[in-house]
Coordinates of C-alpha atoms and ligand atoms in Angstrom, one line a residue:
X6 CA -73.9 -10.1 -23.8
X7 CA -73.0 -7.6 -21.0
X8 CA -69.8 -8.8 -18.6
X9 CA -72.4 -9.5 -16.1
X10 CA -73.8 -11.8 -18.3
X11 CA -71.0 -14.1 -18.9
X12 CA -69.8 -14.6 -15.6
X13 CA -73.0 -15.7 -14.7
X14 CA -72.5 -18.0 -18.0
X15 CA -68.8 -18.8 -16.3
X16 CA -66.6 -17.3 -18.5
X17 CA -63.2 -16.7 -16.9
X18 CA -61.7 -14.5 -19.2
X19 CA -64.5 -11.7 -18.3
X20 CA -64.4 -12.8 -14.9
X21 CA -60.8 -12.0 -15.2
X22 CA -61.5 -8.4 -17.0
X23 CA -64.4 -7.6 -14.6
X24 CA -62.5 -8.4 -11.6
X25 CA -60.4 -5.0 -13.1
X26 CA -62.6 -3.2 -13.2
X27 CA -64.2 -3.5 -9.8
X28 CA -61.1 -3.4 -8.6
X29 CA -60.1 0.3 -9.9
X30 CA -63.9 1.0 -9.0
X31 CA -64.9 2.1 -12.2
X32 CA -68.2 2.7 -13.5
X33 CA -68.2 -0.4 -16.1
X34 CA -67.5 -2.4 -12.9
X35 CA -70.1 -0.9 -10.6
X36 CA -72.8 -1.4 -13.3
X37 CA -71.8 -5.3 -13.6
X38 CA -71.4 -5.4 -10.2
X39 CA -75.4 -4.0 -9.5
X40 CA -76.2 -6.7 -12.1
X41 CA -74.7 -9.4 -10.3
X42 CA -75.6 -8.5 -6.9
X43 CA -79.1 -10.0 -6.6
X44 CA -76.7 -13.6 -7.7
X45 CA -74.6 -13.0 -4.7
X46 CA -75.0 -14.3 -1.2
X47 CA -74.7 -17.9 -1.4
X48 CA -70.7 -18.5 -1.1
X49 CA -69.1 -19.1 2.5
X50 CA -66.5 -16.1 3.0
X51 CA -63.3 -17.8 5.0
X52 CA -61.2 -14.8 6.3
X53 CA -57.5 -15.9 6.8
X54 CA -55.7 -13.5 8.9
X55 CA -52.7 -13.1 11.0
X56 CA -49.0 -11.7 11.1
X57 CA -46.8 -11.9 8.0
X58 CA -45.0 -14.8 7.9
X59 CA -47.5 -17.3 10.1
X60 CA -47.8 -19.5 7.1
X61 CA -51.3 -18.1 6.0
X62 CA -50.9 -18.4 2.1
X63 CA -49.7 -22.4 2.3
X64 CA -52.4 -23.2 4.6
X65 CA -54.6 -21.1 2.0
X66 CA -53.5 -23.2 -0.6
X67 CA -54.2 -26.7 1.5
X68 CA -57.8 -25.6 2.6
X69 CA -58.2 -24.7 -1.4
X70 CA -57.4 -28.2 -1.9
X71 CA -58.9 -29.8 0.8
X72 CA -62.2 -28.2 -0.3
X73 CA -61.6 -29.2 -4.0
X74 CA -61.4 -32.9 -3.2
X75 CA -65.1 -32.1 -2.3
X76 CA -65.5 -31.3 -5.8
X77 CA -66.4 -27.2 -4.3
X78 CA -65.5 -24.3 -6.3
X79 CA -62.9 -22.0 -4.8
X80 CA -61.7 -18.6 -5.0
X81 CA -58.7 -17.5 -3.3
X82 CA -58.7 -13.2 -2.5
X83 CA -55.2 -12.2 -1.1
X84 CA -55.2 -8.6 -0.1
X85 CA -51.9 -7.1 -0.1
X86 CA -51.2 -4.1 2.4
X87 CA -49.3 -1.6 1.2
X88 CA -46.0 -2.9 2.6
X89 CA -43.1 -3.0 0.7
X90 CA -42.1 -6.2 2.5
X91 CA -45.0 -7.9 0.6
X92 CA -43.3 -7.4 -2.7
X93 CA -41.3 -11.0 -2.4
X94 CA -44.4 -12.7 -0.5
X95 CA -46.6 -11.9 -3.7
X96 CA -44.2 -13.3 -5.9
X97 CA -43.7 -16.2 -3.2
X98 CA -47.7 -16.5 -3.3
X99 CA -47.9 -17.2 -7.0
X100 CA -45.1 -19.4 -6.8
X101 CA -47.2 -21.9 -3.9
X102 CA -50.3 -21.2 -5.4
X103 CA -49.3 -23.5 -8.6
X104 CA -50.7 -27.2 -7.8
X105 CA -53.9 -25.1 -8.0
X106 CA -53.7 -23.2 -11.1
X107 CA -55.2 -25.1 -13.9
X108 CA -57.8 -26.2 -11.9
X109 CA -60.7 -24.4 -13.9
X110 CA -62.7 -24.8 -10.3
X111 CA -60.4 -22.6 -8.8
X112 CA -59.9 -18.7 -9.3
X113 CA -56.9 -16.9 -7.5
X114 CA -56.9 -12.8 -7.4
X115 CA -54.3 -10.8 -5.8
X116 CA -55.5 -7.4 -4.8
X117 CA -53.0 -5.0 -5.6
X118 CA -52.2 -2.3 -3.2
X119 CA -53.0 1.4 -4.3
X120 CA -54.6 4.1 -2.3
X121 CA -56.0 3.5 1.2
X122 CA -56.8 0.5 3.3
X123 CA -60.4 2.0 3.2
X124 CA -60.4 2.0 -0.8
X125 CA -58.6 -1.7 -0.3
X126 CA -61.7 -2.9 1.8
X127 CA -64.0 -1.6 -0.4
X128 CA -62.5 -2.8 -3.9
X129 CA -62.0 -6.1 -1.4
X130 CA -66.2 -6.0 -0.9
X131 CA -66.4 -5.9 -4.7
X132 CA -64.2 -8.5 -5.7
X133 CA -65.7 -10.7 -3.3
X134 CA -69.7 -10.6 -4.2
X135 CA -68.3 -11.1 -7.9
X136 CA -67.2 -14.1 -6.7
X137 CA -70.0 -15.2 -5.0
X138 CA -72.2 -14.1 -7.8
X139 CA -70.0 -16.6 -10.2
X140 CA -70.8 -19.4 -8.5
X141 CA -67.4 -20.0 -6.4
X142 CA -69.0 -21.9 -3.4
X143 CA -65.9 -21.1 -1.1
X144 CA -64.3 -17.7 -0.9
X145 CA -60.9 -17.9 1.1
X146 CA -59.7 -14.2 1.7
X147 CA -55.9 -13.9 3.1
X148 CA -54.8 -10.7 4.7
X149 CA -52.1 -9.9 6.5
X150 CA -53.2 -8.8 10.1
X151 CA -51.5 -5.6 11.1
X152 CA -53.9 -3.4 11.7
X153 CA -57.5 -2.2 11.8
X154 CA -58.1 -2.0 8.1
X155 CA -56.9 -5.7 8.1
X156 CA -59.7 -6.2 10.7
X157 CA -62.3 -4.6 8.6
X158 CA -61.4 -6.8 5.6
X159 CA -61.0 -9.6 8.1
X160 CA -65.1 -8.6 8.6
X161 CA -66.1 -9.3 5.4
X162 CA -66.1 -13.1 6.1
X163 CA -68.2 -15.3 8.1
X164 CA -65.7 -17.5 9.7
X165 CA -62.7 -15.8 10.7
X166 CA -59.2 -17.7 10.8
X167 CA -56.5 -16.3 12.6
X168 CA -53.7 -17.8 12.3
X169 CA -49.8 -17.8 15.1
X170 CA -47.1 -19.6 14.5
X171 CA -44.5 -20.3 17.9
X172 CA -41.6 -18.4 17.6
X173 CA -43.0 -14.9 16.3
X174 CA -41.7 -13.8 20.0
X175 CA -43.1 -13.9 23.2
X176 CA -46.2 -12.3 22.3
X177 CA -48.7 -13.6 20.8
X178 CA -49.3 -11.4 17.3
X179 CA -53.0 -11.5 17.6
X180 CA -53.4 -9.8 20.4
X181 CA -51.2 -6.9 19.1
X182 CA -52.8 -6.6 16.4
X183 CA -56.1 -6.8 18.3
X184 CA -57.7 -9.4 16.0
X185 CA -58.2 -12.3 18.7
X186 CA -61.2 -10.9 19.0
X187 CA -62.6 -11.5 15.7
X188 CA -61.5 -14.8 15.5
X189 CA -63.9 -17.8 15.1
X190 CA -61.1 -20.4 14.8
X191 CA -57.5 -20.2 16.0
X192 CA -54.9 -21.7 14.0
X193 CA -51.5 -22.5 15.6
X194 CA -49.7 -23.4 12.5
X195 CA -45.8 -24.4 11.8
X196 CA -46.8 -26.8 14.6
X197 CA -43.6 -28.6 13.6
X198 CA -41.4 -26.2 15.5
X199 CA -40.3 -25.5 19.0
X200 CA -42.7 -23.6 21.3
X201 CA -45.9 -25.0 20.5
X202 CA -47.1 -25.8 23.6
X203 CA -46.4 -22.0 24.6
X204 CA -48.1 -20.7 22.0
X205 CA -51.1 -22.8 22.3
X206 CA -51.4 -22.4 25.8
X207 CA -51.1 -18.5 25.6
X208 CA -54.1 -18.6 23.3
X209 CA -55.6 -20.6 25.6
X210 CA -55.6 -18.6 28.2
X211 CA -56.7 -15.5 26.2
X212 CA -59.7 -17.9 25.1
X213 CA -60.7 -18.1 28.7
X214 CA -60.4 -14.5 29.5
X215 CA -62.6 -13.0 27.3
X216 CA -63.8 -15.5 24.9
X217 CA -66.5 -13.6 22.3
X218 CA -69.9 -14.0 23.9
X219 CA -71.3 -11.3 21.3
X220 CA -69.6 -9.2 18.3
X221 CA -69.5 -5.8 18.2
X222 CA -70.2 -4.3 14.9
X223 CA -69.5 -0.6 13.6
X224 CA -72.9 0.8 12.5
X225 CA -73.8 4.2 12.0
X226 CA -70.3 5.6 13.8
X227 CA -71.5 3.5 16.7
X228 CA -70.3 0.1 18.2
X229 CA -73.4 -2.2 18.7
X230 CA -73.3 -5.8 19.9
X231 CA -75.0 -8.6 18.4
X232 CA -75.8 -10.7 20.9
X233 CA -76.2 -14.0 19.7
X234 CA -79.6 -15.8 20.1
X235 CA -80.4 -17.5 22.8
X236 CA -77.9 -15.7 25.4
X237 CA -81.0 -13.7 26.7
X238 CA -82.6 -17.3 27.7
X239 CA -81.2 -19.8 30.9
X240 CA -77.2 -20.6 31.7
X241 CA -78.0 -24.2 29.8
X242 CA -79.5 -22.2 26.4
X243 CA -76.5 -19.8 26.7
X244 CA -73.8 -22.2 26.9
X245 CA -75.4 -24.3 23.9
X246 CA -75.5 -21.8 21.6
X247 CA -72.3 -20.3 22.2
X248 CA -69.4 -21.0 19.6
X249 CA -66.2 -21.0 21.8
X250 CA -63.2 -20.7 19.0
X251 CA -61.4 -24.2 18.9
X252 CA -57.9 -24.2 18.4
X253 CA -56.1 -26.3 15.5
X254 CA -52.9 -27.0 15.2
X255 CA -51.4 -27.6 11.3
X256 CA -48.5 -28.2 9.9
X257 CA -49.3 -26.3 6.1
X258 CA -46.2 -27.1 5.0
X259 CA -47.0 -30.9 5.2
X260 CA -51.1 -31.2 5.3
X261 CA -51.0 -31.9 8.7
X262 CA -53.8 -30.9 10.3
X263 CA -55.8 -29.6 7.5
X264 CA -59.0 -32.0 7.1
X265 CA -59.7 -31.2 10.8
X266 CA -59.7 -27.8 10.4
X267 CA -62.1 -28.0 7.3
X268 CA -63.9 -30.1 9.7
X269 CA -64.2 -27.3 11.9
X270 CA -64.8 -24.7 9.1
X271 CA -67.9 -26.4 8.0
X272 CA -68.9 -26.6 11.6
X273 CA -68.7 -22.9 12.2
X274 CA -70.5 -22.6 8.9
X275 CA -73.5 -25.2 10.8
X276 CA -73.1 -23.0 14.0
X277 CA -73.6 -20.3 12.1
X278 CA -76.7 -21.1 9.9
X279 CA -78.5 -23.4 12.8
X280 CA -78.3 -20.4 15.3
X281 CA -79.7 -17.6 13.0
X282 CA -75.8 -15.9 13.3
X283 CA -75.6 -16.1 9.4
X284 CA -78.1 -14.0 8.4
X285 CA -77.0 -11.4 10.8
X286 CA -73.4 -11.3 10.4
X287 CA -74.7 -11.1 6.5
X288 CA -76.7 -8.0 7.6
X289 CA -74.2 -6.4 9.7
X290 CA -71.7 -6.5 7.0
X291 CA -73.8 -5.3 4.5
X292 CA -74.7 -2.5 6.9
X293 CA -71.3 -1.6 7.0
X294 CA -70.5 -2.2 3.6
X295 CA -73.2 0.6 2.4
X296 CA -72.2 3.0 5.2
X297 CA -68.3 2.7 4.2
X298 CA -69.4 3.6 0.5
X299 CA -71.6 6.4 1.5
X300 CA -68.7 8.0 3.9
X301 CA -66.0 7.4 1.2
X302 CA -68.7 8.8 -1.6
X303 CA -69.4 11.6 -0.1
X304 CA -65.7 13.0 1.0
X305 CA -65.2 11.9 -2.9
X306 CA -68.0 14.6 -3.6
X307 CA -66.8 17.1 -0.9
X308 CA -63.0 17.0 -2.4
X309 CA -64.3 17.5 -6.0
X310 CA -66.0 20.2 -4.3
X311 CA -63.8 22.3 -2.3
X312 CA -59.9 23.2 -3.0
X313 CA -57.3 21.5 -1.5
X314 CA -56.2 25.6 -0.4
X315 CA -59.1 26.2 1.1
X316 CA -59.6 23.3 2.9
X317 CA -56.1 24.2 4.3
X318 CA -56.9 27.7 5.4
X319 CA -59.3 26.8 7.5
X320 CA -56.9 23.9 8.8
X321 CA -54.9 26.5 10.0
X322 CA -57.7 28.2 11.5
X323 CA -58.1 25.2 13.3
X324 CA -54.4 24.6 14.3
X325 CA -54.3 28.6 15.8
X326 CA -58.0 27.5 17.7
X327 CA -59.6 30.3 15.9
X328 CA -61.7 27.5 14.8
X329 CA -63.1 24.7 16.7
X330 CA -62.8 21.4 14.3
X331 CA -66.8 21.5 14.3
X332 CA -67.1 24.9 13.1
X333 CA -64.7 23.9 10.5
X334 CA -67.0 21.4 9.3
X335 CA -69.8 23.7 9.2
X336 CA -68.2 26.2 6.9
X337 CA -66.5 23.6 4.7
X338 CA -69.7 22.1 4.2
X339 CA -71.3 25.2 3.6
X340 CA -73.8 25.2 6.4
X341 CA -72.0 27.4 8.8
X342 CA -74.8 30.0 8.6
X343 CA -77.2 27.5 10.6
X344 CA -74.8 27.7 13.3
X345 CA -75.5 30.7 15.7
X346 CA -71.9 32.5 16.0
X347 CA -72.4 34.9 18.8
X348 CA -73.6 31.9 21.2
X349 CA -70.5 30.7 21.0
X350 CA -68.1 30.3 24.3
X351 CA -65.0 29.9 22.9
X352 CA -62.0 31.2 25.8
X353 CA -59.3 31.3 22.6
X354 CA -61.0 33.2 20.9
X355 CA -59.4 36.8 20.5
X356 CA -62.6 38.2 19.2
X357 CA -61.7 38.6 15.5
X358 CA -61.5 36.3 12.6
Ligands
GTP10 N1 -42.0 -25.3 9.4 C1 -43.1 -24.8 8.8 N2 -43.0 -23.8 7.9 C2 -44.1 -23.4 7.3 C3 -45.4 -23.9 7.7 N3 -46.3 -23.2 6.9 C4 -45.7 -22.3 6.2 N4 -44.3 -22.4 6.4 C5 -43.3 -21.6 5.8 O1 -43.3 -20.3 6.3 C6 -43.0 -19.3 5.3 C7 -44.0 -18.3 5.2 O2 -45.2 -18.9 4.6 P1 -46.4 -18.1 3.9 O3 -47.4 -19.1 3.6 O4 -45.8 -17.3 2.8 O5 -46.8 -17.2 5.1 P2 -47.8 -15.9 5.0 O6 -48.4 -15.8 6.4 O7 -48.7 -16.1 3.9 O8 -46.8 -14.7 4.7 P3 -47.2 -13.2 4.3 O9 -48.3 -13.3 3.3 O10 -46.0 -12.6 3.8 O11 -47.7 -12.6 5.6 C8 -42.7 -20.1 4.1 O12 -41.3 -20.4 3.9 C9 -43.4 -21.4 4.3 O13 -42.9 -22.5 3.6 C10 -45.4 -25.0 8.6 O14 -46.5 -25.5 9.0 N5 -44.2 -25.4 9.1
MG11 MG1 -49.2 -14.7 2.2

């Protein structure tokens, strides 16, 4: 039986061993993973996201149980950036994670942190759709929201939870870290300490300034809105098929809170489905998913390619604007005589190379 074989049978161990080797992107684990593929896009992907500390991996944990009561299979995906502050957390993780271990209906993977946020996101991809694949119904993926890579795991789901906590400062993290935007449910957790009402109210009014009438998706290098249906009909059609982010307060430590925000969950998950936004936040991610791979596959082929020294020397060439950074790209990838030379207008140029 090949690995794919058996997960689709249920077996954890391979799912386990297979989860490795998707992981380290090897070619045992891209073959299982082409198998299991055509299984995959069935599971609803929950994005948890926020600022370290907000509470993300406890309320992980109660939504994991919460949807377990309803007898669904879960997987839990934490990403770990590659902050050494994360060390502890991990170990803290494991340590919160344990009323669900046991539970054969539940499957917990940390990602470990090696290489770039870019290789992260796409071992992230992998990991998920072998999920999916296995039958786990609910895929709840925590990352730590610090940054754009964070955001483009964040993408891979389609409901987004961002989570604040009061007393992270006056500001509110999210908005730092740019990832209000992406939010389809705002979580004001730790709702048990002072400044509550602050917090709330700041995300409030961020809500009304720009709440998300459309999401903008990376495509082809280029940002494109998807509108979504219905906005190009009347005000009334508009305002009816627009998902305005509610905001719910929790207390993860204690479970408060927690049934009505997998109320809410499955209600962005209805939103999403009745309104035709599923399919295409589906394609969009795929979309990006494929054009990710092919950019990272192809400077995998270009550094196998070239040497590192003479990728340098024409750095240099670039840094003394004896090169333009386009020209550069046209001799490192070899097509530098399909550029026409003597046209050029280039005012730093001394006239020799
Ligand atoms: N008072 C209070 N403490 C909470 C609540 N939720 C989580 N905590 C505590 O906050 C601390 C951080 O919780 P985590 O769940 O590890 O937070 P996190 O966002 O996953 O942290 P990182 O993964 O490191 O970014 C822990 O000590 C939790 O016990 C809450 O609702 N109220
Ligand atoms: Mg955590």
């Amino acid at each position: 039986m090949t690995l794919a074989e058996s997960v689709l049978k249920g077996d954890r161990l391979t799912l386990a061993r297979l989860l490795t080797q998707v992981e380290n992107l090897t070619a045992e684990g891209r073959a299982a993973l082409a198998a299991l593929f055509p299984h995959s896009g069935r599971a609803h992907l929950i994005g948890v996201t926020g600022a370290p500390g907000t509470g993300k991996s406890t309320l992980v944990n109660r939504l994991a149980l919460n949807f377990r009561a309803q007898n669904k299979r879960v997987a839990i995906v934490a990403v770990d950036p590659s902050s050494p502050f994360t060390g502890g957390a991990v170990l803290g993780d494991r340590v919160r994670m344990r009323d669900l271990s046991g539970d054969p209906g539940v499957f917990i993977r940390s990602m470990a942190s090696r290489g770039s946020l870019g290789g992260l996101a796409r071992s992230t991809a992998g990991v998920v759709q072998v999920f999916d694949a296995a039958g786990y119904e609910i895929v709840l993926i925590e990352t730590v929201g610090a940054g754009q890579g964070e955001v483009d795991i964040a993408r891979l789901a389609h409901t987004t939870l961002v989570v604040e906590a009061p007393g992270l400062g006056d500001d509110i993290q999210a908005i730092k870290a740019g990832i209000l935007e992406i939010a389809d449910i705002l979580v004001v957790n730790k709702a048990d300490r002072p400044g509550v009402e602050n917090t709330e109210k700041a995300l409030k009014s961020m809500l009304e300034l720009a709440h998300p009438t459309q999401r903008i998706y990376s495509h082809h290098g280029a940002l494109i809105p998807a509108p979504l249906p219905g906005t190009e009909g009347n005000a009334v059609m508009e305002k009816e098929n627009l998902w305005i982010p509610p905001i719910q307060r929790t207390v993860s430590t204690e479970g408060q809170g927690i049934s009505e925000l997998a109320d809410q969950i499955v209600k962005h998950a209805e939103f999403l489905r009745s309104s035709g936004t599923w399919t295409a936040r589906d394609q969009a991610r795929l979309a990006s998913e494929l054009e990710l791979t092919l950019q990272q596959t192809l400077m995998d082929q270009f550094r196998a390619r070239e040497s590192e020294t003479r990728y340098n020397e024409i750095l240099q060439q670039v840094f003394k604007r004896s090169l333009s950074p386009w020209e550069a790209v046209a001799i490192l990838t070899k097509a530098y005589d399909r550029l026409n030379v003597s046209d050029r207008e280039d005012p730093h140029s001394g006239g020799e190379k």
